[in-house]
Structure formats: structure tokens, C-alpha cells
Short mmCIF file of C-alpha atoms in Angstrom, two decimals:
data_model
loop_
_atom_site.label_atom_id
_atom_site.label_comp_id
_atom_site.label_asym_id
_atom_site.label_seq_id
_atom_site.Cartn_x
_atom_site.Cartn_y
_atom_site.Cartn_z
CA UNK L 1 103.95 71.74 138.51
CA UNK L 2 106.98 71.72 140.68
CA UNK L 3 106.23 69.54 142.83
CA UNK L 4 104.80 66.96 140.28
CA UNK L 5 108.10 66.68 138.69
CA UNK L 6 109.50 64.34 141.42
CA UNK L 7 106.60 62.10 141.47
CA UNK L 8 107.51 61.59 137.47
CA UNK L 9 110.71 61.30 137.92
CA UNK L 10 110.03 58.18 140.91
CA UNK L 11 106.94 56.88 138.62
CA UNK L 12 109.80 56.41 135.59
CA UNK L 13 110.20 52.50 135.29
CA UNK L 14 114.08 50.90 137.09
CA UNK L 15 114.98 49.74 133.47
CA UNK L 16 115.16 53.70 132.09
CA UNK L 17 117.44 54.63 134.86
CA UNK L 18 119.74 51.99 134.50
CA UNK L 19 119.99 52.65 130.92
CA UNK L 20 121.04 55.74 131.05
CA UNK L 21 124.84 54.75 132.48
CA UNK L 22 125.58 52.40 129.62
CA UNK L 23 123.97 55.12 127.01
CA UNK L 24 126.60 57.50 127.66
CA UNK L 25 129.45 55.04 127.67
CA UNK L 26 128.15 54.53 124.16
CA UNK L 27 127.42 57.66 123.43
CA UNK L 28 130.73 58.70 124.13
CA UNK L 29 133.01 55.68 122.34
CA UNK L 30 130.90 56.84 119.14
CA UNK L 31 131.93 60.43 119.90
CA UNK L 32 135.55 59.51 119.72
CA UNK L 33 135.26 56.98 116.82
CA UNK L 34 134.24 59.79 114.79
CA UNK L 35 136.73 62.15 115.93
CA UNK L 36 139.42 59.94 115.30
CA UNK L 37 137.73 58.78 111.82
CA UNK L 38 137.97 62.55 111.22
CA UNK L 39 141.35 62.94 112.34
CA UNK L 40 142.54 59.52 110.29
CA UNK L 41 140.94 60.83 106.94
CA UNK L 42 142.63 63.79 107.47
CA UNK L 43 145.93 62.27 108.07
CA UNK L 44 145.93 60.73 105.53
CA UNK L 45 144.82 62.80 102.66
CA UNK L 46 147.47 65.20 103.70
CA UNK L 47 150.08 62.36 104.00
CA UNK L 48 148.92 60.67 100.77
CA UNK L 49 148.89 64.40 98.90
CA UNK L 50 152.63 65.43 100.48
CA UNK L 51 154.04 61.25 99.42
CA UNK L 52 153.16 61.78 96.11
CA UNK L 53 154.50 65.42 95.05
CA UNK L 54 157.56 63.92 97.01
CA UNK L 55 158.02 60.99 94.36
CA UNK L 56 157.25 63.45 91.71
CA UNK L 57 160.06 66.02 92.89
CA UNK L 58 162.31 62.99 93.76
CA UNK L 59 161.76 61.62 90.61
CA UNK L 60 162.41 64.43 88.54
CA UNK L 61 165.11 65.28 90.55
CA UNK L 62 166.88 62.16 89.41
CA UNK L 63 165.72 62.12 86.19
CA UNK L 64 167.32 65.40 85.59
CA UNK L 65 170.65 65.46 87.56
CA UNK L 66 171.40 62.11 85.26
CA UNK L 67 170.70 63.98 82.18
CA UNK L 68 172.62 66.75 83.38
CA UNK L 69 175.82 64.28 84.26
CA UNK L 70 175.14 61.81 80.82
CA UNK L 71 175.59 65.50 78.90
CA UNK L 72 178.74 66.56 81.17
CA UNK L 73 180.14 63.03 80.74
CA UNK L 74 179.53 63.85 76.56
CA UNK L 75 181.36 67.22 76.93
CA UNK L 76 184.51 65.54 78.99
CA UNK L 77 184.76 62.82 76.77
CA UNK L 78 184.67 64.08 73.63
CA UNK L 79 187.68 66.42 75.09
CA UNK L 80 189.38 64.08 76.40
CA UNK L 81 189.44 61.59 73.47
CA UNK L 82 189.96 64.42 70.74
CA UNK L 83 193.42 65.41 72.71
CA UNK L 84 194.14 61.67 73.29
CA UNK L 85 194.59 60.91 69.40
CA UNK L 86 198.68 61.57 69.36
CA UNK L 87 199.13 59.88 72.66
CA UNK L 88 198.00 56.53 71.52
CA UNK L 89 199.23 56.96 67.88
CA UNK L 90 202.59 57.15 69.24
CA UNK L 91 202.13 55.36 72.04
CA UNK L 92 202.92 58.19 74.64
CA UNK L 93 201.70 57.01 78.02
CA UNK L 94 203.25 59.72 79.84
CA UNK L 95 200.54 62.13 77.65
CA UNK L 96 197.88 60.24 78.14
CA UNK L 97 198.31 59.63 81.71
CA UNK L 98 198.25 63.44 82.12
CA UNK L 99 195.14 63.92 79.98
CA UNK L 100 193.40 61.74 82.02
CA UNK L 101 194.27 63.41 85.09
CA UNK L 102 192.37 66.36 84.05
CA UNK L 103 189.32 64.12 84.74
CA UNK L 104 189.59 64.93 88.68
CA UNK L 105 188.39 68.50 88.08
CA UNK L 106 185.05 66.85 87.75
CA UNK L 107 183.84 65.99 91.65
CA UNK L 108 181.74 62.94 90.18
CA UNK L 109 184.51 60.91 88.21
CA UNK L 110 185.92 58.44 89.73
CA UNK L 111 188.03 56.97 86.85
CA UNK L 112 189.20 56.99 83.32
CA UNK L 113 190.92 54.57 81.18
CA UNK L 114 192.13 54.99 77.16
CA UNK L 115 192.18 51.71 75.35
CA UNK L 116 193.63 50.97 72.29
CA UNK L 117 191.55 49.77 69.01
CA UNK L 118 192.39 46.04 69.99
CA UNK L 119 190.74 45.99 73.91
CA UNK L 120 194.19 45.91 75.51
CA UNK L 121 194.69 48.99 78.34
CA UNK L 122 196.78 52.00 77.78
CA UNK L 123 196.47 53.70 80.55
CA UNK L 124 194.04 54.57 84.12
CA UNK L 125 193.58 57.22 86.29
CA UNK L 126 191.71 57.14 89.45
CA UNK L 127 190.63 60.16 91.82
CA UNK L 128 192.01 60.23 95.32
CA UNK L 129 188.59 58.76 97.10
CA UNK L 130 188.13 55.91 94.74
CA UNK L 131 192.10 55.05 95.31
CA UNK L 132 191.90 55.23 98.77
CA UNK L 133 188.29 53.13 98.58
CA UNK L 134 189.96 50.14 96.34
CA UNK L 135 191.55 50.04 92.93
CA UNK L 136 189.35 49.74 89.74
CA UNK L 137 189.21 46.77 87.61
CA UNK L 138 188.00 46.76 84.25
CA UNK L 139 184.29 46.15 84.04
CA UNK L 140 183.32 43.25 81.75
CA UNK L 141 180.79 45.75 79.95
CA UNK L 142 183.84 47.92 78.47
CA UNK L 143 185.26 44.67 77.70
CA UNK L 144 181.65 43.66 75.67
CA UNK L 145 181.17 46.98 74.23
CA UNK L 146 184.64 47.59 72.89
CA UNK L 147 184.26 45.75 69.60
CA UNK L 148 181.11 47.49 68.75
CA UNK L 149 182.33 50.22 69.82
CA UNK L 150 185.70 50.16 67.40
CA UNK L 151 183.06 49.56 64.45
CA UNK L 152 180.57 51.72 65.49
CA UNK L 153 181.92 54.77 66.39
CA UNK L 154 179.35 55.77 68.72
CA UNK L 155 179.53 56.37 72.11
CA UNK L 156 177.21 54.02 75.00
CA UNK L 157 176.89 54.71 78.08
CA UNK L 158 175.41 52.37 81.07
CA UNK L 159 172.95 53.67 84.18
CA UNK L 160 173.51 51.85 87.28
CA UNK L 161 172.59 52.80 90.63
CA UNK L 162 175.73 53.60 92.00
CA UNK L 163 176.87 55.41 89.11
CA UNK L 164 177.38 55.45 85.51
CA UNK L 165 179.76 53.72 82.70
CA UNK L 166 180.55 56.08 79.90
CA UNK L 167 182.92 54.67 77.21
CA UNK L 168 183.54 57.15 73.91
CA UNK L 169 185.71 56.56 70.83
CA UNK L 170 189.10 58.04 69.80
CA UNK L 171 188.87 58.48 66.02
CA UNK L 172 191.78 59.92 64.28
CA UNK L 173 191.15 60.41 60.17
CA UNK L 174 187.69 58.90 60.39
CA UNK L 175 189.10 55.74 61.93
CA UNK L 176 188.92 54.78 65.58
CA UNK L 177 192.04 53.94 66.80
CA UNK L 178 191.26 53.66 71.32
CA UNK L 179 188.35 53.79 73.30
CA UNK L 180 187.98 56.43 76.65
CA UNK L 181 186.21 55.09 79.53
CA UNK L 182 184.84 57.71 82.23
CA UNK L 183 183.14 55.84 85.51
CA UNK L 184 181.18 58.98 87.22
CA UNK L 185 179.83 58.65 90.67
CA UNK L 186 175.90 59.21 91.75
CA UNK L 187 177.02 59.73 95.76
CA UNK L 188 176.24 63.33 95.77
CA UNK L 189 172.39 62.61 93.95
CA UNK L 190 172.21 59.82 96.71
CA UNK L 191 173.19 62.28 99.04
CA UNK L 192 170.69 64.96 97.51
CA UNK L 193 167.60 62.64 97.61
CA UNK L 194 168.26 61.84 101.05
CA UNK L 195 168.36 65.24 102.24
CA UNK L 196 165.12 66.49 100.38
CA UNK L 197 163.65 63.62 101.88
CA UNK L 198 164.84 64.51 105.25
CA UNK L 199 162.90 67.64 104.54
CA UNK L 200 160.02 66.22 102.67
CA UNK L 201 159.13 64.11 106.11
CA UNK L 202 159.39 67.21 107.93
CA UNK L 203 157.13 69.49 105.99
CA UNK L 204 154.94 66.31 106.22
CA UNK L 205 154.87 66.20 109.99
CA UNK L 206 154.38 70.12 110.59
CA UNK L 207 151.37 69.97 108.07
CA UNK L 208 149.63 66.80 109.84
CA UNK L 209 150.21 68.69 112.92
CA UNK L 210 148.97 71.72 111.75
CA UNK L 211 145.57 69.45 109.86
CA UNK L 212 145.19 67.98 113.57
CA UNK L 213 145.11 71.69 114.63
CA UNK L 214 142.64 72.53 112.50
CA UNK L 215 140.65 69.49 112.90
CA UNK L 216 140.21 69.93 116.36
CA UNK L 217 138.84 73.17 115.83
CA UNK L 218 136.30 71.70 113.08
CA UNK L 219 135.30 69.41 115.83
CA UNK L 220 134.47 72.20 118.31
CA UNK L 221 132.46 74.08 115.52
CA UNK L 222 131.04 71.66 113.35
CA UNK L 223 131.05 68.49 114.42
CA UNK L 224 130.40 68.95 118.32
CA UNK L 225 126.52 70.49 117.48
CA UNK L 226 126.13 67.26 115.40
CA UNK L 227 126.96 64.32 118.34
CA UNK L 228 124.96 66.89 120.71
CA UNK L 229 121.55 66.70 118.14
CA UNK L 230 122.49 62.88 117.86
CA UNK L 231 122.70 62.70 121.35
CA UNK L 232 119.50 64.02 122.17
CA UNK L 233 117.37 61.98 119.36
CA UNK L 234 118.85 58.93 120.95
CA UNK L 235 117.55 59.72 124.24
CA UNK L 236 114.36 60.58 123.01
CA UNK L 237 114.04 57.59 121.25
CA UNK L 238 115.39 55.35 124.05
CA UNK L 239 112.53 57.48 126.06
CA UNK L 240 109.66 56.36 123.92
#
């Protein structure tokens, strides 16, 4: 039977043997389509799971640290404007300049400004970076609010990205007699959010690292078997 297997082999028609070069290249480009299909789909359902629990975590993050300031900023305020009554009653700048000054214990205010009931400026304060960054003018929205504010008696607030406006009233005898604007800083969120992304992007790359790791490994066991039965039923087939 030995020696019959050469005559077979020299009896198979030129077309089989020549076929058998371009089968493997093929056979080979579909081995690593699918292995880096696999590796893609798991790329990205690890990347797409870590991006969104990092908007979620970012997201909250902000979401709470502006509560948290918005509820400071309430605290400070109401303070500040309940101690500021006799100041601009009797028109003591000196007092109300050191009141305000108080405001730099806080790390995120940059500013504070009492106003009298009719919109005209009593006195400012600024904190040393915000002095040394360029002096503060007096938004147009204090300017807008104070009316309603003066009839209201309710304190607004604005959200920006950069920070946040908080303007509260001075009432004395259940009339409001000045306004307090606070101007509070968002640098150190800005500067939070950028570090947990920093390590958001990390724990991202160590975990598609450690998927490629274990894809690899999934290749070896699982899907290697599966391209070698392929294999074979495609030469078998290209036999017939």
C-alpha cells in the first residue's frame, strides 16, 4: 500500500496542486480576520462598558460637588448678609469691607460685593488669585436680578461653567435694604474631573490589555480547534 501512495499522489490532476498554495493564503487571512474580529468585539465592549460608568461617575461627580458648593454658598451668604445689616444702615464701609474679607477662608470664592437696596456698589472684595488674574467687574446679571431681588427677597443663584453667581438679600426688619454677591470658582471640580479621567483612561487601557490577554488565550483553546475543523472541511471539499 506503500508504494501505491506515490503513484496517487503523481495520478492527482496539476490544478489540485496548484490550489493548494492560494488555499492557505486564504485560509490563513480568514484565520486572522476572525482573530482580530474577536479581539475588536472585545475591545470594544470593554471600552464601551468602562466610557459609560466613567460619564456616570463624572457626572455625578459634578452634579454633587455643585450641590455641595450651591449649599456652602447658602451657609456663607446668609452669614455674611445677616452681619452686614449695620454696615450698610449706617453706611460703614470700613465694616463691611472686613466682613467680606472673611469670604477668603473659602478656597472657591473669588469675590464678594454688598449692594445697597438701589443697585449702586458698597463695597468688593477679591481673593489674592483673582486680583492678581484681573479685577472684577460687575456682571450685568447682578445688575438684572437686583430689582427682583429687592422685591423678592429670595436668593438666585446662576451655574456657569467656570463657576457660579450667587447673589442673597440683606433684610433688616423684614425689609431688604442691600444685596451680597458671592462669585465661587469651579477650578478645583475642573481640576477633579480631569484627574479621574486621567485615571479612568488608565484603568481602561490595563483592562483592554488584560481582555487582549485573555483573548489570546480563548483563541488557543477555543477558537484554534474551530479554524483547524474548518480547515480540514475545506480541503475536503476542495478535494471532491
Amino acid at each position: 500500500t506503500d508504494s501505491k501512495w506515490p503513484l496517487r499522489c503523481s495520478n492527482l490532476p496539476p490544478w489540485s496542486t496548484e490550489r493548494q498554495g492560494p488555499m492557505r493564503h486564504s485560509s490563513r487571512g480568514r484565520n486572522s480576520s476572525i482573530r482580530s474580529r474577536l479581539r475588536y468585539s472585545i475591545w470594544a465592549t470593554v471600552g464601551g462598558t468602562l466610557a459609560f460608568v466613567a460619564l456616570l461617575v463624572l457626572g455625578f461627580q459634578a452634579f454633587s460637588y455643585s450641590r455641595s458648593l450651591l449649599e456652602r454658598l447658602d451657609v456663607v451668604a446668609g452669614i455674611v448678609a445677616r452681619n452686614a445689616t449695620a454696615a450698610i444702615e449706617f453706611a460703614d464701609a470700613r465694616q463691611a469691607a472686613k466682613l467680606l474679607s472673611s469670604l477668603q477662608a473659602d478656597p472657591d470664592i473669588e469675590s464678594g460685593a454688598l449692594f445697597t437696596s438701589d443697585g449702586e456698589l458698597f463695597v468688593s472684595h477679591q481673593s489674592e488669585s483673582a486680583r492678581r488674574a484681573s479685577p472684577a467687574p460687575t456682571p450685568p446679571w447682578v445688575s438684572e436680578k437686583l430689582p427682583l431681588l429687592v422685591s423678592v427677597g429670595q436668593a438666585v443663584h446662576r451655574l456657569q461653567i467656570d463657576g457660579v453667581d450667587y447673589l442673597s438679600p440683606v433684610v433688616l426688619h423684614n425689609e431688604t435694604i442691600g444685596c451680597l454677591y458671592i462669585r465661587a470658582s469651579l477650578t478645583r471640580l475642573h481640576q477633579q474631573l480631569l484627574l479621574n479621567t486621567l485615571l479612568i483612561v488608565t484603568v481602561l487601557l490595563l483592562a483592554g490589555g488584560v481582555a487582549s490577554l485573555f483573548s489570546e488565550r480563548l483563541q488557543h483553546r477555543v477558537v484554534a480547534p474551530i479554524l483547524r475543523l474548518a480547515e480540514s472541511m475545506r480541503r475536503v471539499r476542495a478535494q471532491q
